[in-house]
Amino acid sequence: AQSVTQLDSQVPVFEEAPVELRCNYSSSVSVYLFWYVQYPNQGLQLLLKYLSGSTLVKGINGFEAEFNKSQTSFHLRKPSVHISDTAEYFCAVSDPGSSASKIIFGSGTRLSIRP
Amino acid sequence: GAVVSQHPSWVICKSGTSVKIECRSLDFQATTMFWYRQFPKQSLMLMATSNEGSKATYEQGVEKDKFLINHASLTLSTLTVTSAHPEDSSFYICSAGTGVNEQYFGPGTRLTVT
């Protein structure tokens, strides 16, 4: 079965500093990987996704993530964060071979930006 | 494009009553819709997957008689929480899929059972 581990439940960062949110997945087959952002009392917004091809994926709001198959990781990075990036971030995985498109979410990382 | 709406966004009901939550894909037809629940400061837990015109597939541990899902059309799915109790209070989020691994999420519905 697939699973996702987000190693940090909270990450405090100063404004304009770089940030990395860690994500590791467990799967015996190939995977699709996603990062979503959730602002308070809102639904989820897709930041970026890896389906195939280049292992470096660029998303919205200046975020990017790198798929590392050997380390089974998909860490999210941003070179300079803003106050508006304060939110909950979820890493997620799905099985390309599944017609149900079921997505499994990690436990989330709360990113808090300090001025 | 790819907008998903939920109604209501917030609902309070008394214990023992039933509540219906609607999920609509506004500008596309969704072959599959998903229902999640999210407790405070926790992740999303998939409750069930529904395809238009067929019965929903529930995840292990989710009571299908308590959480009734109807997917009557390619743009509408409903979740009815029957005989709600305070422990059912949660944030319910739906998503709609257009194909393999494409899901668009609704804004969520906060249910409070008193």
mmCIF file of C-alpha atoms in Angstrom:
data_model
loop_
_atom_site.group_PDB
_atom_site.id
_atom_site.type_symbol
_atom_site.label_atom_id
_atom_site.label_comp_id
_atom_site.label_asym_id
_atom_site.label_seq_id
_atom_site.Cartn_x
_atom_site.Cartn_y
_atom_site.Cartn_z
ATOM 1 C CA ALA A 1 0.000 0.000 0.000
ATOM 2 C CA GLN A 2 1.081 3.517 -0.646
ATOM 3 C CA SER A 3 1.829 5.952 2.145
ATOM 4 C CA VAL A 4 3.300 9.396 2.602
ATOM 5 C CA THR A 5 5.374 10.692 5.484
ATOM 6 C CA GLN A 6 5.855 14.355 6.170
ATOM 7 C CA LEU A 7 8.678 14.494 8.625
ATOM 8 C CA ASP A 8 7.968 17.909 10.081
ATOM 9 C CA SER A 9 4.615 18.840 11.571
ATOM 10 C CA GLN A 10 5.640 22.483 11.912
ATOM 11 C CA VAL A 11 8.286 24.590 10.215
ATOM 12 C CA PRO A 12 8.892 28.143 11.415
ATOM 13 C CA VAL A 13 10.861 30.320 9.024
ATOM 14 C CA PHE A 14 11.770 33.987 8.881
ATOM 15 C CA GLU A 15 10.384 36.033 6.033
ATOM 16 C CA GLU A 16 12.561 36.033 2.898
ATOM 17 C CA ALA A 17 14.455 32.970 4.116
ATOM 18 C CA PRO A 18 14.506 29.738 2.099
ATOM 19 C CA VAL A 19 12.406 26.787 3.155
ATOM 20 C CA GLU A 20 12.263 23.067 2.509
ATOM 21 C CA LEU A 21 9.311 20.895 3.485
ATOM 22 C CA ARG A 22 10.181 17.237 3.513
ATOM 23 C CA CYS A 23 8.136 14.405 2.100
ATOM 24 C CA ASN A 24 8.931 10.728 1.715
ATOM 25 C CA TYR A 25 6.694 8.172 0.129
ATOM 26 C CA SER A 26 6.409 4.440 0.310
ATOM 27 C CA SER A 27 5.354 2.502 -2.733
ATOM 28 C CA SER A 28 6.386 -0.630 -4.541
ATOM 29 C CA VAL A 29 5.243 0.737 -7.875
ATOM 30 C CA SER A 30 5.627 3.937 -9.792
ATOM 31 C CA VAL A 31 3.804 6.909 -8.342
ATOM 32 C CA TYR A 32 2.353 10.282 -9.037
ATOM 33 C CA LEU A 33 3.250 12.888 -6.427
ATOM 34 C CA PHE A 34 1.569 16.116 -5.429
ATOM 35 C CA TRP A 35 1.920 19.065 -3.107
ATOM 36 C CA TYR A 36 -1.176 20.919 -2.000
ATOM 37 C CA VAL A 37 -1.588 24.057 0.096
ATOM 38 C CA GLN A 38 -4.483 24.741 2.447
ATOM 39 C CA TYR A 39 -5.172 28.174 3.848
ATOM 40 C CA PRO A 40 -7.267 28.417 7.039
ATOM 41 C CA ASN A 41 -10.845 27.234 6.617
ATOM 42 C CA GLN A 42 -10.394 26.627 2.913
ATOM 43 C CA GLY A 43 -10.102 23.689 0.586
ATOM 44 C CA LEU A 44 -6.923 22.491 -1.070
ATOM 45 C CA GLN A 45 -5.062 24.169 -3.882
ATOM 46 C CA LEU A 46 -2.620 22.261 -6.058
ATOM 47 C CA LEU A 47 0.894 23.695 -5.904
ATOM 48 C CA LEU A 48 2.576 21.240 -8.242
ATOM 49 C CA LYS A 49 2.617 17.637 -9.337
ATOM 50 C CA TYR A 50 5.029 15.069 -10.678
ATOM 51 C CA LEU A 51 3.662 12.589 -13.181
ATOM 52 C CA SER A 52 6.716 11.778 -15.287
ATOM 53 C CA GLY A 53 9.624 13.398 -17.071
ATOM 54 C CA SER A 54 11.880 15.983 -15.458
ATOM 55 C CA THR A 55 12.441 15.304 -11.788
ATOM 56 C CA LEU A 56 12.445 19.013 -10.965
ATOM 57 C CA VAL A 57 8.917 20.307 -10.959
ATOM 58 C CA LYS A 58 8.027 23.972 -10.792
ATOM 59 C CA GLY A 59 4.707 25.066 -9.369
ATOM 60 C CA ILE A 60 2.758 28.148 -8.478
ATOM 61 C CA ASN A 61 3.785 30.865 -6.024
ATOM 62 C CA GLY A 62 7.493 30.231 -6.611
ATOM 63 C CA PHE A 63 7.505 26.700 -5.197
ATOM 64 C CA GLU A 64 9.361 23.775 -6.710
ATOM 65 C CA ALA A 65 9.914 20.145 -5.777
ATOM 66 C CA GLU A 66 12.352 17.469 -6.796
ATOM 67 C CA PHE A 67 11.433 13.839 -7.282
ATOM 68 C CA ASN A 68 14.171 11.552 -6.019
ATOM 69 C CA LYS A 69 13.381 7.949 -6.771
ATOM 70 C CA SER A 70 16.394 6.461 -5.016
ATOM 71 C CA GLN A 71 15.543 8.270 -1.794
ATOM 72 C CA THR A 72 11.782 8.004 -2.361
ATOM 73 C CA SER A 73 11.462 11.693 -1.605
ATOM 74 C CA PHE A 74 9.605 14.674 -3.025
ATOM 75 C CA HIS A 75 10.712 17.661 -0.981
ATOM 76 C CA LEU A 76 9.133 21.065 -1.539
ATOM 77 C CA ARG A 77 11.319 24.172 -1.680
ATOM 78 C CA LYS A 78 11.039 27.900 -2.007
ATOM 79 C CA PRO A 79 14.076 30.186 -2.102
ATOM 80 C CA SER A 80 12.417 33.120 -0.340
ATOM 81 C CA VAL A 81 9.169 32.906 1.596
ATOM 82 C CA HIS A 82 6.575 35.582 2.246
ATOM 83 C CA ILE A 83 4.091 36.109 5.044
ATOM 84 C CA SER A 84 1.361 35.027 2.632
ATOM 85 C CA ASP A 85 2.918 31.558 2.425
ATOM 86 C CA THR A 86 1.739 30.823 5.946
ATOM 87 C CA ALA A 87 -0.477 27.766 5.509
ATOM 88 C CA GLU A 88 -0.705 24.006 5.833
ATOM 89 C CA TYR A 89 1.094 22.009 3.162
ATOM 90 C CA PHE A 90 0.200 18.462 2.233
ATOM 91 C CA CYS A 91 2.245 16.000 0.248
ATOM 92 C CA ALA A 92 0.220 13.326 -1.531
ATOM 93 C CA VAL A 93 0.682 10.243 -3.674
ATOM 94 C CA SER A 94 -1.425 8.257 -6.088
ATOM 95 C CA ASP A 95 -1.034 5.132 -8.143
ATOM 96 C CA PRO A 96 -0.730 5.708 -11.917
ATOM 97 C CA GLY A 97 -2.177 2.275 -12.546
ATOM 98 C CA SER A 98 -5.357 2.962 -10.638
ATOM 99 C CA SER A 99 -8.403 4.092 -12.516
ATOM 100 C CA ALA A 100 -9.926 5.408 -9.318
ATOM 101 C CA SER A 101 -7.446 8.295 -9.041
ATOM 102 C CA LYS A 102 -7.352 7.824 -5.274
ATOM 103 C CA ILE A 103 -4.962 10.231 -3.576
ATOM 104 C CA ILE A 104 -3.323 9.472 -0.232
ATOM 105 C CA PHE A 105 -2.314 12.482 1.841
ATOM 106 C CA GLY A 106 0.474 12.982 4.311
ATOM 107 C CA SER A 107 -0.160 14.382 7.754
ATOM 108 C CA GLY A 108 0.679 17.922 6.707
ATOM 109 C CA THR A 109 3.295 20.519 7.594
ATOM 110 C CA ARG A 110 2.318 23.845 9.049
ATOM 111 C CA LEU A 111 4.531 26.565 7.640
ATOM 112 C CA SER A 112 4.648 29.677 9.783
ATOM 113 C CA ILE A 113 6.469 32.737 8.575
ATOM 114 C CA ARG A 114 7.965 35.141 11.074
ATOM 115 C CA PRO A 115 8.508 38.782 10.089
ATOM 116 C CA GLY B 1 -11.731 26.504 -15.154
ATOM 117 C CA ALA B 2 -12.103 23.356 -13.023
ATOM 118 C CA VAL B 3 -14.086 24.916 -10.217
ATOM 119 C CA VAL B 4 -15.739 22.822 -7.525
ATOM 120 C CA SER B 5 -18.279 24.292 -5.156
ATOM 121 C CA GLN B 6 -19.728 23.000 -1.907
ATOM 122 C CA HIS B 7 -22.923 23.976 -0.191
ATOM 123 C CA PRO B 8 -23.349 24.878 2.546
ATOM 124 C CA SER B 9 -19.962 26.197 3.590
ATOM 125 C CA TRP B 10 -20.925 26.012 7.233
ATOM 126 C CA VAL B 11 -23.754 24.234 9.030
ATOM 127 C CA ILE B 12 -24.831 23.680 12.614
ATOM 128 C CA CYS B 13 -27.315 20.963 13.408
ATOM 129 C CA LYS B 14 -28.733 19.282 16.467
ATOM 130 C CA SER B 15 -27.725 15.811 17.488
ATOM 131 C CA GLY B 16 -29.908 13.174 15.869
ATOM 132 C CA THR B 17 -30.772 15.164 12.764
ATOM 133 C CA SER B 18 -29.464 14.617 9.238
ATOM 134 C CA VAL B 19 -27.453 17.020 7.156
ATOM 135 C CA LYS B 20 -26.908 17.041 3.403
ATOM 136 C CA ILE B 21 -23.813 18.542 1.797
ATOM 137 C CA GLU B 22 -23.668 19.194 -1.934
ATOM 138 C CA CYS B 23 -20.615 19.097 -4.137
ATOM 139 C CA ARG B 24 -20.803 20.484 -7.660
ATOM 140 C CA SER B 25 -18.341 20.688 -10.515
ATOM 141 C CA LEU B 26 -19.253 24.011 -12.102
ATOM 142 C CA ASP B 27 -17.482 23.996 -15.445
ATOM 143 C CA PHE B 28 -16.625 20.380 -16.141
ATOM 144 C CA GLN B 29 -18.062 16.919 -15.889
ATOM 145 C CA ALA B 30 -16.574 14.786 -13.162
ATOM 146 C CA THR B 31 -16.295 11.085 -13.759
ATOM 147 C CA THR B 32 -15.432 10.500 -10.142
ATOM 148 C CA MET B 33 -16.025 12.423 -6.936
ATOM 149 C CA PHE B 34 -14.324 11.917 -3.613
ATOM 150 C CA TRP B 35 -15.351 12.808 -0.073
ATOM 151 C CA TYR B 36 -12.840 13.542 2.663
ATOM 152 C CA ARG B 37 -13.113 14.561 6.272
ATOM 153 C CA GLN B 38 -10.554 16.570 8.131
ATOM 154 C CA PHE B 39 -10.334 16.958 11.889
ATOM 155 C CA PRO B 40 -8.678 20.093 13.299
ATOM 156 C CA LYS B 41 -4.987 20.250 12.555
ATOM 157 C CA GLN B 42 -5.049 16.852 10.889
ATOM 158 C CA SER B 43 -4.778 15.553 7.382
ATOM 159 C CA LEU B 44 -7.546 14.667 4.976
ATOM 160 C CA MET B 45 -8.933 11.183 5.322
ATOM 161 C CA LEU B 46 -10.658 9.708 2.301
ATOM 162 C CA MET B 47 -14.147 8.557 3.208
ATOM 163 C CA ALA B 48 -15.484 7.320 -0.102
ATOM 164 C CA THR B 49 -15.179 7.377 -3.865
ATOM 165 C CA SER B 50 -18.238 7.711 -6.049
ATOM 166 C CA ASN B 51 -18.820 7.348 -9.760
ATOM 167 C CA GLU B 52 -21.868 8.762 -11.471
ATOM 168 C CA GLY B 53 -24.744 6.331 -11.488
ATOM 169 C CA SER B 54 -23.145 3.689 -9.308
ATOM 170 C CA LYS B 55 -22.794 2.976 -5.615
ATOM 171 C CA ALA B 56 -20.032 4.660 -3.703
ATOM 172 C CA THR B 57 -16.978 2.747 -2.547
ATOM 173 C CA TYR B 58 -16.320 3.401 1.113
ATOM 174 C CA GLU B 59 -12.968 3.262 2.825
ATOM 175 C CA GLN B 60 -12.435 0.850 5.646
ATOM 176 C CA GLY B 61 -13.985 2.036 8.884
ATOM 177 C CA VAL B 62 -16.451 4.443 7.265
ATOM 178 C CA GLU B 63 -20.081 3.573 7.969
ATOM 179 C CA LYS B 64 -21.928 3.605 4.665
ATOM 180 C CA ASP B 65 -25.319 3.728 6.364
ATOM 181 C CA LYS B 66 -24.308 6.809 8.295
ATOM 182 C CA PHE B 67 -22.610 8.674 5.470
ATOM 183 C CA LEU B 68 -24.900 8.338 2.475
ATOM 184 C CA ILE B 69 -23.382 9.346 -0.836
ATOM 185 C CA ASN B 70 -25.371 9.959 -3.976
ATOM 186 C CA HIS B 71 -23.775 10.776 -7.315
ATOM 187 C CA ALA B 72 -26.778 11.405 -9.492
ATOM 188 C CA SER B 73 -25.083 13.312 -12.286
ATOM 189 C CA LEU B 74 -21.658 14.125 -13.672
ATOM 190 C CA THR B 75 -21.728 17.486 -11.899
ATOM 191 C CA LEU B 76 -23.354 16.732 -8.560
ATOM 192 C CA SER B 77 -22.590 14.501 -5.609
ATOM 193 C CA THR B 78 -24.182 14.714 -2.179
ATOM 194 C CA LEU B 79 -23.071 13.507 1.224
ATOM 195 C CA THR B 80 -25.767 13.034 3.843
ATOM 196 C CA VAL B 81 -24.704 12.602 7.439
ATOM 197 C CA THR B 82 -27.569 10.712 9.039
ATOM 198 C CA SER B 83 -28.402 10.893 12.725
ATOM 199 C CA ALA B 84 -25.507 13.202 13.316
ATOM 200 C CA HIS B 85 -23.690 13.220 16.641
ATOM 201 C CA PRO B 86 -21.107 15.617 18.067
ATOM 202 C CA GLU B 87 -18.276 13.289 17.056
ATOM 203 C CA ASP B 88 -19.321 13.809 13.424
ATOM 204 C CA SER B 89 -18.359 17.458 13.715
ATOM 205 C CA SER B 90 -15.612 17.980 11.192
ATOM 206 C CA PHE B 91 -14.536 19.709 8.008
ATOM 207 C CA TYR B 92 -15.836 17.816 4.984
ATOM 208 C CA ILE B 93 -14.132 18.351 1.649
ATOM 209 C CA CYS B 94 -15.114 16.970 -1.719
ATOM 210 C CA SER B 95 -13.076 16.705 -4.860
ATOM 211 C CA ALA B 96 -13.969 15.986 -8.447
ATOM 212 C CA GLY B 97 -11.865 14.072 -10.922
ATOM 213 C CA THR B 98 -11.804 14.389 -14.690
ATOM 214 C CA GLY B 99 -9.484 11.503 -15.389
ATOM 215 C CA VAL B 100 -6.535 9.684 -14.003
ATOM 216 C CA ASN B 101 -4.976 11.664 -11.176
ATOM 217 C CA GLU B 102 -6.653 14.956 -11.825
ATOM 218 C CA GLN B 103 -8.655 16.102 -8.816
ATOM 219 C CA TYR B 104 -10.063 19.513 -8.053
ATOM 220 C CA PHE B 105 -11.063 20.296 -4.493
ATOM 221 C CA GLY B 106 -14.056 22.130 -3.141
ATOM 222 C CA PRO B 107 -13.736 24.801 -0.442
ATOM 223 C CA GLY B 108 -15.058 22.504 2.274
ATOM 224 C CA THR B 109 -18.051 22.404 4.593
ATOM 225 C CA ARG B 110 -17.674 22.819 8.317
ATOM 226 C CA LEU B 111 -20.218 20.737 10.201
ATOM 227 C CA THR B 112 -20.888 21.361 13.865
ATOM 228 C CA VAL B 113 -23.258 19.039 15.691
ATOM 229 C CA THR B 114 -24.579 20.299 19.001
#
